CSV table of C-alpha atoms in Angstrom, one decimal:
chain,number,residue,atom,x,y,z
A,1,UNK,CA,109.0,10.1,122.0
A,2,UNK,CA,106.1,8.2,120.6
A,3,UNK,CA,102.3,9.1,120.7
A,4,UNK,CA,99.6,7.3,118.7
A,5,UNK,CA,96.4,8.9,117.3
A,6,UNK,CA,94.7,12.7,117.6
A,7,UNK,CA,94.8,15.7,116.3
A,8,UNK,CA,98.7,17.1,115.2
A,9,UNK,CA,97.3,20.3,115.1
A,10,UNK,CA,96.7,20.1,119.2
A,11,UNK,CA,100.0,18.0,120.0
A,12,UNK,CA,97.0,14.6,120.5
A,13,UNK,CA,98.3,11.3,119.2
A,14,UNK,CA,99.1,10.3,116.4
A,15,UNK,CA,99.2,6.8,114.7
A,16,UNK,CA,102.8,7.7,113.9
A,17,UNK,CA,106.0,9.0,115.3
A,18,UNK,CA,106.2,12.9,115.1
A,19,UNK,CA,108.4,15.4,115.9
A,20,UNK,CA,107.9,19.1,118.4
A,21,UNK,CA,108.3,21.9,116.3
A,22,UNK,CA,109.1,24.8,117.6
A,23,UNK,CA,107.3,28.0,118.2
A,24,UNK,CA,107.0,29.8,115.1
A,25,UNK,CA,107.8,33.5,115.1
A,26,UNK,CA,105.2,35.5,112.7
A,27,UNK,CA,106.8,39.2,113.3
A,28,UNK,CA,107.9,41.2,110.6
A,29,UNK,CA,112.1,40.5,109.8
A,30,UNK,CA,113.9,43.9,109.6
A,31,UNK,CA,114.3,44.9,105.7
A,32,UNK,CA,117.6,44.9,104.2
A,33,UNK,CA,119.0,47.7,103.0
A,34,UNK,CA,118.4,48.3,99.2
A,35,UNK,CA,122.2,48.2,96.9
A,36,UNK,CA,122.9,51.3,94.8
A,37,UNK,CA,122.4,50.9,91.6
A,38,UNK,CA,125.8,50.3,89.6
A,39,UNK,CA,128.0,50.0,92.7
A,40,UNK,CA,129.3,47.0,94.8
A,41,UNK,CA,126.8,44.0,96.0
A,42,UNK,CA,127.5,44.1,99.9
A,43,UNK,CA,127.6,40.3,100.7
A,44,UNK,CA,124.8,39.4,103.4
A,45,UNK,CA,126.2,37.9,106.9
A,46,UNK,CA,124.7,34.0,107.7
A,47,UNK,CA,121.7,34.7,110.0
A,48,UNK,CA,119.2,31.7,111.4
A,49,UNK,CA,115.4,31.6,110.1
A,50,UNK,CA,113.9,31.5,113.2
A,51,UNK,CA,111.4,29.8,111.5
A,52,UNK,CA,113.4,26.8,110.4
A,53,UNK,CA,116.8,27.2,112.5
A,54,UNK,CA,118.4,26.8,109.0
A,55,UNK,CA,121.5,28.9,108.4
A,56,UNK,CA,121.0,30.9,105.1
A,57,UNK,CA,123.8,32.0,102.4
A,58,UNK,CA,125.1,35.2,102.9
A,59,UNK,CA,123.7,37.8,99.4
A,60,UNK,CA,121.6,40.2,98.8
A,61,UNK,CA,117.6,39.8,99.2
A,62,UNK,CA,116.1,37.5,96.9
A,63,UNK,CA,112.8,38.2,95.0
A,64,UNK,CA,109.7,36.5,95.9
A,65,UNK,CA,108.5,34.2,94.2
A,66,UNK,CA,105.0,33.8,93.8
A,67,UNK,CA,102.5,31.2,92.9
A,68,UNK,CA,101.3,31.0,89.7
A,69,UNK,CA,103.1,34.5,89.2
A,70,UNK,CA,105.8,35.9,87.3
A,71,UNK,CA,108.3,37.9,89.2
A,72,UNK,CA,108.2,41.9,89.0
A,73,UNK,CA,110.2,42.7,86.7
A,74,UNK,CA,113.9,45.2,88.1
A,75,UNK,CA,114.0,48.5,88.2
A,76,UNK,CA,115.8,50.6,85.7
A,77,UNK,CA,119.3,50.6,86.4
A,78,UNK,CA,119.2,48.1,88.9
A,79,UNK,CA,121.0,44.4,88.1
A,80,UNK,CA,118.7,41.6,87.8
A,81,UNK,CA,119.0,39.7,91.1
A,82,UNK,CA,120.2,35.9,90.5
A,83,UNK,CA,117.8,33.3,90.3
A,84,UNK,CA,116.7,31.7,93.7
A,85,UNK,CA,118.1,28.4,94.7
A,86,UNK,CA,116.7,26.2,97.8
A,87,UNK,CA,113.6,27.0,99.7
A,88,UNK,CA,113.0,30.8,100.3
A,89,UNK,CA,110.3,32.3,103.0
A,90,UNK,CA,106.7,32.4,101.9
A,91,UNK,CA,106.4,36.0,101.7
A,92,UNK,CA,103.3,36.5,99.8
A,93,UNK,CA,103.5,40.3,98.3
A,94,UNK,CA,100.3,42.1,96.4
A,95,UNK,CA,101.3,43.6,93.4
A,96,UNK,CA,98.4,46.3,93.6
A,97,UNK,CA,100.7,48.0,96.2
A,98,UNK,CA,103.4,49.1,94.1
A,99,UNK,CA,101.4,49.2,91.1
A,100,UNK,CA,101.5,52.5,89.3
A,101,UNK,CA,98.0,54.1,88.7
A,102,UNK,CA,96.6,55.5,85.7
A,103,UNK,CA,97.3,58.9,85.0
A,104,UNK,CA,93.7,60.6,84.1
A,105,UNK,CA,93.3,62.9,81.4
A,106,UNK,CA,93.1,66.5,82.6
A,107,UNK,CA,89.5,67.9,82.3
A,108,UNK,CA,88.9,71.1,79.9
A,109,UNK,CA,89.1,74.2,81.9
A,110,UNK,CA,86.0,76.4,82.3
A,111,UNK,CA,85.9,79.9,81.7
A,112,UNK,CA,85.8,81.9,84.8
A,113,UNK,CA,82.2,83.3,86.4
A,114,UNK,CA,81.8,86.6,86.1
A,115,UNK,CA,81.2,88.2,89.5
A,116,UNK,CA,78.1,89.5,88.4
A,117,UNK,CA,77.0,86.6,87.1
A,118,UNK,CA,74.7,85.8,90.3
A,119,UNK,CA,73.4,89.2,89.8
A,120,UNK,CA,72.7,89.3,86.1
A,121,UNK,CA,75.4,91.1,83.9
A,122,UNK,CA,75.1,94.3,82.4
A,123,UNK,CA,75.1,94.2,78.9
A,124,UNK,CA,77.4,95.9,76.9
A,125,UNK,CA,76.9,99.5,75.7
A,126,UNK,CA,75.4,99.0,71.8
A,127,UNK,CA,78.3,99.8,69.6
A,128,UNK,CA,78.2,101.9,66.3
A,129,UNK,CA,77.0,100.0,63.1
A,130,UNK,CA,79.2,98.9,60.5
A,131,UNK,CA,78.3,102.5,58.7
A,132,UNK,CA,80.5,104.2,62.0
A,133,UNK,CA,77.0,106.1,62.3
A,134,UNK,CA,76.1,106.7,66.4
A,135,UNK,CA,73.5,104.7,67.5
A,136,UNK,CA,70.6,106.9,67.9
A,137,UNK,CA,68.7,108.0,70.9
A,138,UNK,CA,66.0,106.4,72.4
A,139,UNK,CA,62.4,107.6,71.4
A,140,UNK,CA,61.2,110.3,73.6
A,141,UNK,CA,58.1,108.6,75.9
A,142,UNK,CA,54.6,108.5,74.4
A,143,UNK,CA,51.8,110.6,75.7
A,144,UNK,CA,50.6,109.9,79.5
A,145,UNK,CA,53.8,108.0,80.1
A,146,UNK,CA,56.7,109.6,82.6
A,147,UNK,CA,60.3,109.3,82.3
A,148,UNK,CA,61.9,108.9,86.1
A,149,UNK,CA,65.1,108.7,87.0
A,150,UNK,CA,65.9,104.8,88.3
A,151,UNK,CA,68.6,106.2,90.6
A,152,UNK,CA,69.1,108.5,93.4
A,153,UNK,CA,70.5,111.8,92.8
A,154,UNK,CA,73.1,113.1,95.2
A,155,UNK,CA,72.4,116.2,96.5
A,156,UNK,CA,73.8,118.9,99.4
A,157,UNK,CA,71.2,117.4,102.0
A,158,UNK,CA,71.8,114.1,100.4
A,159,UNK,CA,70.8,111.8,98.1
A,160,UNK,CA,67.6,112.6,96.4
A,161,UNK,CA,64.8,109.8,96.5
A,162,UNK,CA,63.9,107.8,93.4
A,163,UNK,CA,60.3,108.6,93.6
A,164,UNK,CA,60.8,112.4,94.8
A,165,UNK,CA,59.1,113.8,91.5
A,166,UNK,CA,56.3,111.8,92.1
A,167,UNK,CA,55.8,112.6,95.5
A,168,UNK,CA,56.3,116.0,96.1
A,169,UNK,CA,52.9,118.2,96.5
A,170,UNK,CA,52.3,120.4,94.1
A,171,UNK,CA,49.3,122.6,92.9
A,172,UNK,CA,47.8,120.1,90.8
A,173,UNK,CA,47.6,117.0,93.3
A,174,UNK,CA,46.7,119.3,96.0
A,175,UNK,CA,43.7,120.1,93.7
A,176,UNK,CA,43.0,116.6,92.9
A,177,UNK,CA,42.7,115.7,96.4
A,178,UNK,CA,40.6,118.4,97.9
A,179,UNK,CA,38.2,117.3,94.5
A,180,UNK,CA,39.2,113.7,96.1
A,181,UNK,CA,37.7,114.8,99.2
A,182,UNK,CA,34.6,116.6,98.5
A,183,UNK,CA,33.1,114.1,96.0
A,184,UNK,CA,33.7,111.3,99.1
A,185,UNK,CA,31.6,114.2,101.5
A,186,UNK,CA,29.0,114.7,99.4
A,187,UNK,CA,28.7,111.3,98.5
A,188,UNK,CA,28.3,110.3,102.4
A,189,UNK,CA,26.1,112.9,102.7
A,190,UNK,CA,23.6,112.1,99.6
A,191,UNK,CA,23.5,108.7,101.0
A,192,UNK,CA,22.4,109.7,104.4
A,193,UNK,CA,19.4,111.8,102.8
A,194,UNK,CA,18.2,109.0,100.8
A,195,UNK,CA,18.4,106.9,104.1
A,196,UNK,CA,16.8,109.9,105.8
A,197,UNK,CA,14.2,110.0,103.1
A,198,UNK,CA,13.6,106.4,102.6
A,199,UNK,CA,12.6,105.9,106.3
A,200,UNK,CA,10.5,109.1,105.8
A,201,UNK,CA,8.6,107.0,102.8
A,202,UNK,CA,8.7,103.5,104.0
A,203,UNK,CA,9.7,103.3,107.8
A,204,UNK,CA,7.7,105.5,109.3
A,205,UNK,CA,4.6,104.2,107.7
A,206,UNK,CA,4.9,100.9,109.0
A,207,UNK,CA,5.0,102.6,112.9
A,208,UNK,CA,2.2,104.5,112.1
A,209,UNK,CA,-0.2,101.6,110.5
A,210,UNK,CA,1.0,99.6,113.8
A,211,UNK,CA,-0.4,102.2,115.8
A,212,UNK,CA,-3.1,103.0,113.8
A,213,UNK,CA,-4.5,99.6,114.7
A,214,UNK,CA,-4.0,100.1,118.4
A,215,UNK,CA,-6.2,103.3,118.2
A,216,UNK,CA,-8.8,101.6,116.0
A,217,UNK,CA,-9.0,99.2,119.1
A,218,UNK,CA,-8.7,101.8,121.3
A,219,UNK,CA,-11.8,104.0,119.9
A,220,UNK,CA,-13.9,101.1,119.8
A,221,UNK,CA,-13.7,100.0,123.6
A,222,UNK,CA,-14.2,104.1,124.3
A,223,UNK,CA,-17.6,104.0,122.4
A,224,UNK,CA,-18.7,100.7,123.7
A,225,UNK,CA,-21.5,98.6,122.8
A,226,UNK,CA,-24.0,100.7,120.8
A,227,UNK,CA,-27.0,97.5,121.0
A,228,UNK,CA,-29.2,96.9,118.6
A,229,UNK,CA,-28.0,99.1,115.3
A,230,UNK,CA,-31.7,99.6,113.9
A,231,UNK,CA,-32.7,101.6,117.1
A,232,UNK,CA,-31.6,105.1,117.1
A,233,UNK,CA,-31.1,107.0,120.5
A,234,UNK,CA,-34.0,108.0,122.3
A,235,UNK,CA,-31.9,111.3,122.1
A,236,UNK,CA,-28.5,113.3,121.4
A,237,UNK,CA,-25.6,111.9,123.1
A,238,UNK,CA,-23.7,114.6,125.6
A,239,UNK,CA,-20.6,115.7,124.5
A,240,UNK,CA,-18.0,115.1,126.5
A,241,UNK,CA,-14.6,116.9,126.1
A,242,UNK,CA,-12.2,114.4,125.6
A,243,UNK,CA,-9.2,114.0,127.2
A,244,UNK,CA,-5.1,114.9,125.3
A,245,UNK,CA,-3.7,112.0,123.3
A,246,UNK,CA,-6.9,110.2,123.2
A,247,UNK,CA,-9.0,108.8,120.2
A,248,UNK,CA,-11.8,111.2,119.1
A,249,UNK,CA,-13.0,110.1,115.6
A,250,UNK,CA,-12.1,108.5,112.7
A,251,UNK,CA,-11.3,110.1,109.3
A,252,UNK,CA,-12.0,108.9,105.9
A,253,UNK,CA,-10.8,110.2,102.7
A,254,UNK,CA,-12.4,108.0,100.0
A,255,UNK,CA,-10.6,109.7,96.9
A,256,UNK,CA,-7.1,108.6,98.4
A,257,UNK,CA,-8.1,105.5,99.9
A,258,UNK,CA,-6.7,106.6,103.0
A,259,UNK,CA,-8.5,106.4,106.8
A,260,UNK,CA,-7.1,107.2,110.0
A,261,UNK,CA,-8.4,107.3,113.9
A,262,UNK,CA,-7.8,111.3,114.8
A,263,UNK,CA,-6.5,112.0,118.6
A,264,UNK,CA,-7.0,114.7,120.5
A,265,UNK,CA,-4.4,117.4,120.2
A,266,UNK,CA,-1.6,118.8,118.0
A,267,UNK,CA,1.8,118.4,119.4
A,268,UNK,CA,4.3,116.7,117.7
A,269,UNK,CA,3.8,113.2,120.4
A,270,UNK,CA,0.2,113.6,119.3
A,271,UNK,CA,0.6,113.4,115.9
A,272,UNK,CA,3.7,111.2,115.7
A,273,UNK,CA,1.5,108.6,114.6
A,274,UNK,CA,-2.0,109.7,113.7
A,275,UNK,CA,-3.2,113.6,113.0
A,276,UNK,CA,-4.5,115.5,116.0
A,277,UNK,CA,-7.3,117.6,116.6
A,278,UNK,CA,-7.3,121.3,117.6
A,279,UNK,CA,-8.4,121.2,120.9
A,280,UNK,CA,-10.1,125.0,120.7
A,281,UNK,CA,-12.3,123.5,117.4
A,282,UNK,CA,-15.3,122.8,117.1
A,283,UNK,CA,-16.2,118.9,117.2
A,284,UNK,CA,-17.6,116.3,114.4
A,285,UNK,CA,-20.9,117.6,113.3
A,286,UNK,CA,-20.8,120.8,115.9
A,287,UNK,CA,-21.6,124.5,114.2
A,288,UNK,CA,-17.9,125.3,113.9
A,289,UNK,CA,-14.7,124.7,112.1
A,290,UNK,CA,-13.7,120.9,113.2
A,291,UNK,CA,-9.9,121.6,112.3
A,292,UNK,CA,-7.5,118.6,112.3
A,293,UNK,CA,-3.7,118.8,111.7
A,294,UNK,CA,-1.3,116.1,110.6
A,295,UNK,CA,2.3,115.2,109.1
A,296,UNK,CA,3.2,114.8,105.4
A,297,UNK,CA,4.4,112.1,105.3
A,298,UNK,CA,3.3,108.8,102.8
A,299,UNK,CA,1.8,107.6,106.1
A,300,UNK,CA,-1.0,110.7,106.5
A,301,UNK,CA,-1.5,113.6,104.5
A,302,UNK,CA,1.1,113.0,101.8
A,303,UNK,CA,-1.5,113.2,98.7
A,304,UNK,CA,-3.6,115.9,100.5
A,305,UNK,CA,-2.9,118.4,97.7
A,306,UNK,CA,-5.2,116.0,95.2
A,307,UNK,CA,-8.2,116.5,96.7
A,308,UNK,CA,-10.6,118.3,94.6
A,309,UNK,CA,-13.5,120.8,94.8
A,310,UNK,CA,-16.8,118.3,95.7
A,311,UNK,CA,-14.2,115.1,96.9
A,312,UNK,CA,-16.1,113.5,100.0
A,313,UNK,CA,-14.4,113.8,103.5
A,314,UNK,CA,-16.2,111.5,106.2
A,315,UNK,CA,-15.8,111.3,109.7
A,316,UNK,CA,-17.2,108.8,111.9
A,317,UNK,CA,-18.8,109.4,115.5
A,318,UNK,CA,-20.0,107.4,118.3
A,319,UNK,CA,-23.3,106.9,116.5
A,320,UNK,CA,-23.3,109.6,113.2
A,321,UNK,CA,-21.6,109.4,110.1
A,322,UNK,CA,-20.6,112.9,109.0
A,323,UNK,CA,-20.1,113.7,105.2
A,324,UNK,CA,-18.1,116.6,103.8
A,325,UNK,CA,-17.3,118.0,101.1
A,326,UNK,CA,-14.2,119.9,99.5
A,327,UNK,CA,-14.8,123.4,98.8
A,328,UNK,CA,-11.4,125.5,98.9
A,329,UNK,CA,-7.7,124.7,99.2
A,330,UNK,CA,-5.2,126.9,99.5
A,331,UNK,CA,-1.1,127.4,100.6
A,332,UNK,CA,-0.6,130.2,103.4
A,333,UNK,CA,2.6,130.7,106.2
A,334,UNK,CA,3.0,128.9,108.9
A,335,UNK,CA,2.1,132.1,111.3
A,336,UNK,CA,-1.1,132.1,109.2
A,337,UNK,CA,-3.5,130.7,112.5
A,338,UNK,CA,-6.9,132.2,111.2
A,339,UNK,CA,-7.5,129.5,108.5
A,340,UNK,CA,-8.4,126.8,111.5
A,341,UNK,CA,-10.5,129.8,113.3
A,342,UNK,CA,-14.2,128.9,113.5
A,343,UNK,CA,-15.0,131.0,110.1
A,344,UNK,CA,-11.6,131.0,108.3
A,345,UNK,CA,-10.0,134.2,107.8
A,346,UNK,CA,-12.3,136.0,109.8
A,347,UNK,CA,-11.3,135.2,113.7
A,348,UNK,CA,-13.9,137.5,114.8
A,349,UNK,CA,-16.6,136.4,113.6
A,350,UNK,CA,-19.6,134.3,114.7
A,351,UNK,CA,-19.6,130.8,113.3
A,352,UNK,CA,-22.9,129.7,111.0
A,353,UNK,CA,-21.5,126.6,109.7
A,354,UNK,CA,-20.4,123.5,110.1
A,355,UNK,CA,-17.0,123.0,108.2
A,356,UNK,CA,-14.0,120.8,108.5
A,357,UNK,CA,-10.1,121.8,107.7
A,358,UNK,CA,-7.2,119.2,107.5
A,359,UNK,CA,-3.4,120.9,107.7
A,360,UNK,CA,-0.5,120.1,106.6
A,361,UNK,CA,3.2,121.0,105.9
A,362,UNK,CA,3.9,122.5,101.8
A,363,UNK,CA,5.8,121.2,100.0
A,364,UNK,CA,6.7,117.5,100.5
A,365,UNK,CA,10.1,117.0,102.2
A,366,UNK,CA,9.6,120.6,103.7
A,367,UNK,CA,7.5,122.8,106.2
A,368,UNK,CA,7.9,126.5,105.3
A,369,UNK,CA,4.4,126.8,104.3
A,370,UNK,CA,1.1,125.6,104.9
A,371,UNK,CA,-1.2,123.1,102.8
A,372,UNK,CA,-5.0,124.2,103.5
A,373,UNK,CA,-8.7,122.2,102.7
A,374,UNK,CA,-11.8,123.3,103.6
A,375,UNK,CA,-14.7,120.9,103.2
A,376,UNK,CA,-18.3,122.0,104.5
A,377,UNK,CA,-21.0,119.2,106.3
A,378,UNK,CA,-23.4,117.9,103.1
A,379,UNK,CA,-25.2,115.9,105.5
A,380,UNK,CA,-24.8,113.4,108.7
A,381,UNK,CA,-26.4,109.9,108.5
A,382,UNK,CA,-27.0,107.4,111.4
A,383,UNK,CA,-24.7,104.7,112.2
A,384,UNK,CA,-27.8,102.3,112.2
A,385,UNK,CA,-28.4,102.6,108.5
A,386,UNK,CA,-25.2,101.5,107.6
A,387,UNK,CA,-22.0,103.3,106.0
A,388,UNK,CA,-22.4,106.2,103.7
A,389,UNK,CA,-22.4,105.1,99.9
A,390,UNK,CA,-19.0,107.3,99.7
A,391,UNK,CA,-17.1,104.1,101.4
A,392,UNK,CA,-18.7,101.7,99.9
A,393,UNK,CA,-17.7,103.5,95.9
């Protein structure tokens, strides 16, 4: 059968006369079985190439022979097969399969790892020098420095804690902490006296200049207008007992630079913020003993004990000034009463002049006694002729 032109490949025509092949089967053919070496060649029966329908002589299995390639060369012992004659298979074989790999050199072996090598070995006990002498003794500790134990000793309760000399209580760090703890007490407690005393100093006297000022206003809306100021009154003003708490007067101590509105009475509100008059005393510029009591703090009467014999003492009315002046001072008890009596010291007896007393707690920081100055009236001058020369020295 005759086809003309195409493709052989897809059984198309072809421009010449070709032949069907037939099917070609690509599975693997069962190897032969390999000779002994040095015995009989076993002669192999005619078969078919399925791939050529060729019969093929009966011998053992030829080697391959490859393109461009030398054959492998036979294995010890084994006869060298005879040369190949005819067309063999195309069995292409790699030689890198039954090529024999390097041996590799054996690597050094390492020296085995301590088990303790993780941990940090324990060096070996220091031997004797070459003299055979024993190696001597560690030096005993230097002063202040403590040699303890680094591990637990084993005891009938059990084992004893590393730190157990240093933590038990003995005599001496029982004393060191009862020291401990009185020095922090009395350090707590110094601090809260200098707190105590520094709002004594400084705190109080900014409350009592702040309500020194309100009294000032106070006093000033009690008086009133007082008109013209180069008319004196037609004629003395009634007194008019004033009433607990209120302002009475002011009070001027030129010598300290000090001034202060004085309210009527001498209980502690009273004179929280100003000093207070005795209401059973006689009042400024009366025949009496005008007696006026106030803290000692830096605020009020804290320099009263530098007033001198012949200092000026002023106090300031609805419409007189009234100068004083220092005659006595003195330190008496608290349950000493008859120094603010109208004469002082003599309670019985009928007043002849007119005096003025200020009172306050001795010493500073304390009140078990009783700071005393008398000052007797030099002379009263009208508000319309201005302030006293005193104030304006």
């Amino acid at each position: 059968m005759t086809r003309q032109g195409g493709d052989p490949r897809r059984g198309d025509q072809h421009d010449g006369p070709t032949a069907f092949l037939p099917p070609v089967d690509r599975s693997t053919p069962p190897a032969p079985a390999r000779p002994q070496a040095g015995g009989p060649q076993t002669a192999r029966p005619h078969t078919a190439d399925p791939r050529t329908a060729r019969p093929q002589a009966a011998g053992p299995w030829p080697a391959p022979v490859l393109p461009n390639r030398q054959p492998p060369p036979a294995w010890p012992g084994r006869p060298t097969p005879p040369a190949p004659t005819g067309r063999q298979p195309d069995r292409t074989v790699d030689p890198a399969a039954t090529a024999l790999l390097p041996v590799l050199p054996a690597r050094p072996t390492s020296p085995a790892l301590d088990s303790t090598a993780l941990m940090g070995a324990v060096p070996p006990a220091p031997e004797p020098d070459g003299s055979g002498d024993p190696v001597p003794p560690p030096p005993p500790p230097r002063r202040g420095e403590r040699v303890v134990q680094l591990r637990p000793e084993q005891t009938g309760e059990g084992y004893k804690s590393v730190y157990s000399e240093l933590t038990r209580p003995t005599f001496a760090s029982r004393l060191r902490t009862g020291v401990r703890v009185s020095g922090e007490l009395l350090i707590t407690f110094g601090l809260v006296v200098l707190l105590f005393a520094g709002y004594e100093i400084w705190g109080k006297s900014a409350l009592v200049d702040a309500h020194q000022s309100k009294l000032n206003k106070q006093l000033a809306q009690a008086w009133g207008p007082t008109g013209d100021p180069t008319v004196s009154p037609t004629g003395p003003a009634k007194a008019v007992a004033p009433a607990e708490g209120q302002p009475i007067a002011g009070l001027y101590i030129p010598s300290l630079d000090k001034n202060w509105v004085v309210v009527e009475g001498v209980t502690q509100e009273d004179i929280r913020y100003a000093p207070g008059h005795y209401p059973k005393s006689a009042l400024p510029g009366e025949v009496g003993n005008f007696s006026v009591a106030g803290h000692r703090n830096r605020a009020t009467f804290w320099r009263l004990d530098e007033l001198k014999t012949g200092d000026a003492i002023l106090l300031e009315g609805k419409q007189d000034w009234y100068v004083y002046k220092v005659y006595q001072s003195q330190i008496v008890r608290p349950d000493q009463v008859e120094v603010v009596a109208p004469v002082p010291g003599k309670p019985n007896v009928k007043p002849t002049r007119k005096l003025l007393t200020l009172t306050t707690c001795n010493p500073k920081f304390d009140n078990y006694q009783r700071l005393i100055v008398h000052a007797e009236l030099d002379r009263t001058q009208p508000k319309s002729q201005g302030p006293p020369p005193e104030l304006e020295g």
